[in-house]
Short mmCIF file of C-alpha atoms and ligand atoms in Angstrom, two decimals:
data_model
loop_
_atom_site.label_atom_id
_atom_site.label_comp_id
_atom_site.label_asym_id
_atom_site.label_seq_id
_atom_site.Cartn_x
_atom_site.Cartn_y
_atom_site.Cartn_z
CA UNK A 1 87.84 61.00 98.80
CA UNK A 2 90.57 62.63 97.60
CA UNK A 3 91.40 65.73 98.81
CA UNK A 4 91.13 68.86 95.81
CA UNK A 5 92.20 71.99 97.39
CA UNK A 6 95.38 72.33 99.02
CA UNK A 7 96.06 75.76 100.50
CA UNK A 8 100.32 76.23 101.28
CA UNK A 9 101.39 78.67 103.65
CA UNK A 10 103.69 81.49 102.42
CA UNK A 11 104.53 83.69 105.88
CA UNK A 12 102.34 86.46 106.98
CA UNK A 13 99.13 86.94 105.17
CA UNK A 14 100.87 84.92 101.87
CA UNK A 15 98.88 81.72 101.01
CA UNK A 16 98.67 79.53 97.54
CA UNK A 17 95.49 78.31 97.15
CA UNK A 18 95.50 74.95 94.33
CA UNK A 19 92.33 74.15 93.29
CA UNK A 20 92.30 71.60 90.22
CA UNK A 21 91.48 74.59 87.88
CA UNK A 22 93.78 77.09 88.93
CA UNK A 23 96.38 78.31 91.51
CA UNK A 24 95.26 81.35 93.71
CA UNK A 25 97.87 83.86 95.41
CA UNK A 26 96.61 85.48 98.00
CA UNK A 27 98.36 88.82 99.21
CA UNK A 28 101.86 87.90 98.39
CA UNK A 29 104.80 89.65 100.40
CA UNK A 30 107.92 87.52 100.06
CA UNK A 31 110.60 89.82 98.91
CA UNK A 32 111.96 91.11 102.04
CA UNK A 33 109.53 89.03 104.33
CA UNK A 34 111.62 87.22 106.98
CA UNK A 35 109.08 84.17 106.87
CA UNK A 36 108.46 83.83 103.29
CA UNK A 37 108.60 80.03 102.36
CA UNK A 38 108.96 81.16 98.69
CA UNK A 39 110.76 83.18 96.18
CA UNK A 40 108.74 85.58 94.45
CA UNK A 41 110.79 85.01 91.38
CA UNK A 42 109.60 80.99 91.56
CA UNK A 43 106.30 80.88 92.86
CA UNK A 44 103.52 80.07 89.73
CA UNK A 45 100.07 81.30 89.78
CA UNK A 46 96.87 82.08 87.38
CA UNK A 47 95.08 84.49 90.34
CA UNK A 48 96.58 86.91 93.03
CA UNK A 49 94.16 88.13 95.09
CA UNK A 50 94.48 91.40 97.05
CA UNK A 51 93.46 92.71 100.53
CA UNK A 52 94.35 95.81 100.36
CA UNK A 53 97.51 97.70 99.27
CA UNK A 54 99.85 97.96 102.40
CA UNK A 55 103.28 96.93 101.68
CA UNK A 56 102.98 93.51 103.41
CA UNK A 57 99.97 92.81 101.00
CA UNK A 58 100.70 94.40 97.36
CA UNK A 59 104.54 93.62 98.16
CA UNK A 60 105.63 91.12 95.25
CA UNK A 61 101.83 91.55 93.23
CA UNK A 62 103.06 93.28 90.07
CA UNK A 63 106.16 91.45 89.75
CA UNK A 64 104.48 88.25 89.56
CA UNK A 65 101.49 89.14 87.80
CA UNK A 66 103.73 90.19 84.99
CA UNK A 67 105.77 87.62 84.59
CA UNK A 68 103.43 84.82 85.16
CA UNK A 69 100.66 86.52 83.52
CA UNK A 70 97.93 86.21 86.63
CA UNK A 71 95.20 88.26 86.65
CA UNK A 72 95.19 90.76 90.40
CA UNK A 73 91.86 90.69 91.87
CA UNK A 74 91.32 93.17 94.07
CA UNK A 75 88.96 96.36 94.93
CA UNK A 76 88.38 98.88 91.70
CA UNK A 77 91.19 101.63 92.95
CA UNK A 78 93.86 99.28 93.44
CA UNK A 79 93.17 97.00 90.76
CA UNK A 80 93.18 100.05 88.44
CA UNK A 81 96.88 101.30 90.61
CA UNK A 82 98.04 97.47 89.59
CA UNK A 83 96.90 97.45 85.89
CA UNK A 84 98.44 101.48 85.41
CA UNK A 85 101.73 99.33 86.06
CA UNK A 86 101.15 96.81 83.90
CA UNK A 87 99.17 93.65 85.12
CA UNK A 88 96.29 92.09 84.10
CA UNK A 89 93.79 92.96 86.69
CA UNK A 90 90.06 92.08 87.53
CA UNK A 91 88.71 94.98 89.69
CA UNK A 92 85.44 94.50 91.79
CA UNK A 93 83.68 95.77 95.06
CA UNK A 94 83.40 95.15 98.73
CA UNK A 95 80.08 92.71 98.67
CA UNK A 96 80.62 91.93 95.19
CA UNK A 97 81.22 88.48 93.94
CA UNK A 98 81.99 86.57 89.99
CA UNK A 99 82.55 83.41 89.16
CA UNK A 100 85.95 82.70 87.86
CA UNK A 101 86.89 79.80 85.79
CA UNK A 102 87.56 77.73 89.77
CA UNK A 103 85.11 78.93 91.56
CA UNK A 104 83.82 82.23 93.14
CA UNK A 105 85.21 84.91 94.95
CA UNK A 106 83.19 87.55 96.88
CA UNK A 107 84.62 90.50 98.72
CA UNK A 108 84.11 90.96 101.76
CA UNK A 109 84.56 93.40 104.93
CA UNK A 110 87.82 94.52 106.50
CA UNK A 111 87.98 97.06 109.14
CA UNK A 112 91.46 98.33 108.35
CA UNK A 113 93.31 101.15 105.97
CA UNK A 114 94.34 100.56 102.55
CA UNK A 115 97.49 102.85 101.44
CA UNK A 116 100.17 103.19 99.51
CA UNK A 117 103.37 105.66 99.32
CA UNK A 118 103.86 108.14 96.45
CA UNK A 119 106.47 110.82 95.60
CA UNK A 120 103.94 113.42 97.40
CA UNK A 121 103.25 110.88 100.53
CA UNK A 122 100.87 108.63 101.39
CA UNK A 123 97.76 108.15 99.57
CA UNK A 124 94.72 105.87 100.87
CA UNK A 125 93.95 103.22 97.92
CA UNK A 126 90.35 101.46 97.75
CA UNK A 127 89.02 100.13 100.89
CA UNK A 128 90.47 97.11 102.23
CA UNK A 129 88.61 93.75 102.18
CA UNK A 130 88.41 89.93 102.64
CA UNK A 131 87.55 87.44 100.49
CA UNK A 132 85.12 84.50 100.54
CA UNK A 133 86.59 81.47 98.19
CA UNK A 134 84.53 79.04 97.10
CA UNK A 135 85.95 76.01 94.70
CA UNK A 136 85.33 72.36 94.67
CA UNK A 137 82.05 72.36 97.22
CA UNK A 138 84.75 74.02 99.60
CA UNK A 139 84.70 77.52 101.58
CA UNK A 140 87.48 79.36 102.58
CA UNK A 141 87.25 83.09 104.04
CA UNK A 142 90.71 85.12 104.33
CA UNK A 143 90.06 87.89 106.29
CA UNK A 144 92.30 89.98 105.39
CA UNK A 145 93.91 93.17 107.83
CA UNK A 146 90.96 93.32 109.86
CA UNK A 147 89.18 94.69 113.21
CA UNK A 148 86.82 92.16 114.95
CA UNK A 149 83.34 92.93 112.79
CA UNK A 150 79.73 91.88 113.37
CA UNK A 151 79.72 91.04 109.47
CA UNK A 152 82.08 87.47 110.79
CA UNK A 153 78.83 86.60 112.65
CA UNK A 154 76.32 87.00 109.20
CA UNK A 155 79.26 85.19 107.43
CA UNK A 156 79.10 82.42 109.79
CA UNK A 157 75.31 82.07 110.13
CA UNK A 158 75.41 82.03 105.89
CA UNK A 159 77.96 79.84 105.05
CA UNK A 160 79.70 76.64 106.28
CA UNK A 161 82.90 77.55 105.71
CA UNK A 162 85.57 75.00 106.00
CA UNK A 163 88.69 77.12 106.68
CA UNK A 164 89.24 80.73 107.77
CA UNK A 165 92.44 82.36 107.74
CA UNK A 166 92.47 85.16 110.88
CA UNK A 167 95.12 87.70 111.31
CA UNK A 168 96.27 87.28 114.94
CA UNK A 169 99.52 90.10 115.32
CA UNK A 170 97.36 92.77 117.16
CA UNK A 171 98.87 96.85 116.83
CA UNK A 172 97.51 96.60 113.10
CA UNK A 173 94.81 94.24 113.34
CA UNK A 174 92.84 91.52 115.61
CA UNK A 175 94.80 89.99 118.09
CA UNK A 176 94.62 85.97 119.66
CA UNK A 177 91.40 87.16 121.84
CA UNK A 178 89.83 88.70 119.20
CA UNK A 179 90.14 86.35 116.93
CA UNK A 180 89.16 84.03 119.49
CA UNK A 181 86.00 85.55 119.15
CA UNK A 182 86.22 85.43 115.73
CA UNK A 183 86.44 82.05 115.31
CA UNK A 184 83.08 81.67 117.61
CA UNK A 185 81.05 83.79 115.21
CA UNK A 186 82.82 81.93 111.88
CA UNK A 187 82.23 78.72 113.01
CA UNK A 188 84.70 77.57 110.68
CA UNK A 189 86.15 73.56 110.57
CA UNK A 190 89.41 74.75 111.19
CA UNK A 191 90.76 78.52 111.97
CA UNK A 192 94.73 78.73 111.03
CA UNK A 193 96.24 82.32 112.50
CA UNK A 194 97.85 84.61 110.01
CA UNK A 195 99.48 88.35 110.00
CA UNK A 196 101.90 87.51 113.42
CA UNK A 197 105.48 87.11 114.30
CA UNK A 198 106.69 88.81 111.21
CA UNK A 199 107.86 91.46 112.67
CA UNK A 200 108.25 92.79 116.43
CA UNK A 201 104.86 94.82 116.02
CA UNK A 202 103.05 91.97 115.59
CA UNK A 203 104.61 89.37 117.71
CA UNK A 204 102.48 86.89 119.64
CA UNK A 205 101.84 83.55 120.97
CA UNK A 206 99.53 82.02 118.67
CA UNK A 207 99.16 79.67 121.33
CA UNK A 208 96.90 82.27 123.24
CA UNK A 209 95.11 82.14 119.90
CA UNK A 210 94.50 78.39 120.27
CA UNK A 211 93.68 78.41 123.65
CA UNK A 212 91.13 81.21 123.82
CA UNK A 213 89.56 79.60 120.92
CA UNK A 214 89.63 76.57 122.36
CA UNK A 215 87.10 78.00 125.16
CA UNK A 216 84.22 77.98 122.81
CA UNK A 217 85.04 74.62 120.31
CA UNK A 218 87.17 76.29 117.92
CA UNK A 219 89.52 74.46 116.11
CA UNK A 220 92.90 76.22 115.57
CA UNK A 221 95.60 74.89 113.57
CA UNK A 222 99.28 76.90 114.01
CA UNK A 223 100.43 76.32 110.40
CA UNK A 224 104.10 77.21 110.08
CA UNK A 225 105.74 79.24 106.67
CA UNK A 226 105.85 76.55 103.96
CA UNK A 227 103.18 74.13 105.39
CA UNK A 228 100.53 72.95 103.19
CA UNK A 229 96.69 72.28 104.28
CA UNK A 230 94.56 70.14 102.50
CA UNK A 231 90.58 70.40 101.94
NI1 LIG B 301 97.43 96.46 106.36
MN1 LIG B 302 99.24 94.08 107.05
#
């Protein structure tokens, strides 16, 4: 059968998600990312979806929600911070879940921060999540900037999910043995590694990731900038 997702890699957390409906952007940070596989003034989408609002997330969001016209999904106080600066924005909540016009999206849990800078300093923004995509009888989870959780283990046990994209750079978020561990409680088809090797913070062999998955069946797949999947 032919294959009706395709999900390309963008560097970092960045991934384009094509579905026959519509074309998904998920936390796009190109401009000034050394891995980006695409210009933020070229790359075409209907959706971005948002994690949470750290730089390496938000990045290139309002930019290309404007002039592509893409509607930002993301958690109600940073849907409202993108939509005060102009883009058309669907907020929602952690748990939460709609039905767009390709499928349905459901937030999910992130144990992480969610800020962004302002002339009087930082200011936290909404709390960070993941998302749970569902289009074309597939399931993909993006977990966003995350801590190991207990909710990857309900996630798992509820839904056979065919792909899950795991942050892997450690300092900020999981690292490989984490989300080693991840990937047991997932259960996912394939696990590709995400949020790594951008910068020195978060450098590491996502070969450990493979590996230490490796000890309980998971499937890893080391996808590099500007490599597309298919579903
Ligand atoms: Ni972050
Ligand atoms: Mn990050």
């Amino acid at each position: 059968m032919a294959s009706k997702i395709s999900v390309q890699y963008l560097g970092h957390s960045c991934f384009l998600i094509s579905t026959p409906r519509a074309k998904i952007l998920v936390d796009p940070f190109l401009t000034g990312n050394p891995q980006a596989a695409a210009k933020a003034e070229e790359v075409q989408c209907d959706y971005i979806l948002l994690s949470h609002a750290h730089g390496d997330h938000y990045g290139d969001a309002i930019s290309i929600a404007k002039r592509t016209g893409a509607t930002v999904v993301a958690a109600y106080e940073l849907a409202l911070h993108a939509g005060a600066q102009g883009a058309k924005v669907h907020p929602m909540g952690c748990g939460g879940g709609k039905d767009f016009d390709f499928g349905r999206v459901q937030l999910t849990i992130a144990h992480h921060t969610s800020s962004v800078e302002g002339p009087g300093g930082v200011v936290s923004l909404a709390a960070p999540v993941g998302f749970l995509i569902q289009a074309e009888g597939k399931t993909i989870y993006f977990a966003g900037d995350t801590a190991l959780t207990m909710e990857m283990q309900l996630l798992g046990s509820r839904h056979t999910i065919d792909l899950a994209l795991l942050p892997i750079g450690d300092n900020f978020t999981m690292g490989p043995e984490d989300a080693a561990e991840a990937v047991r409680m997932l259960k996912p088809t394939v696990a590709v590694p995400m949020h790594y090797n951008t910068f020195d913070l978060i450098r590491v062999d996502p070969e450990n990731f493979v590996r230490a998955a490796a000890k309980h069946g998971g499937k890893v797949q080391v996808v590099p900038p500007g490599v597309t999947l298919t579903l």
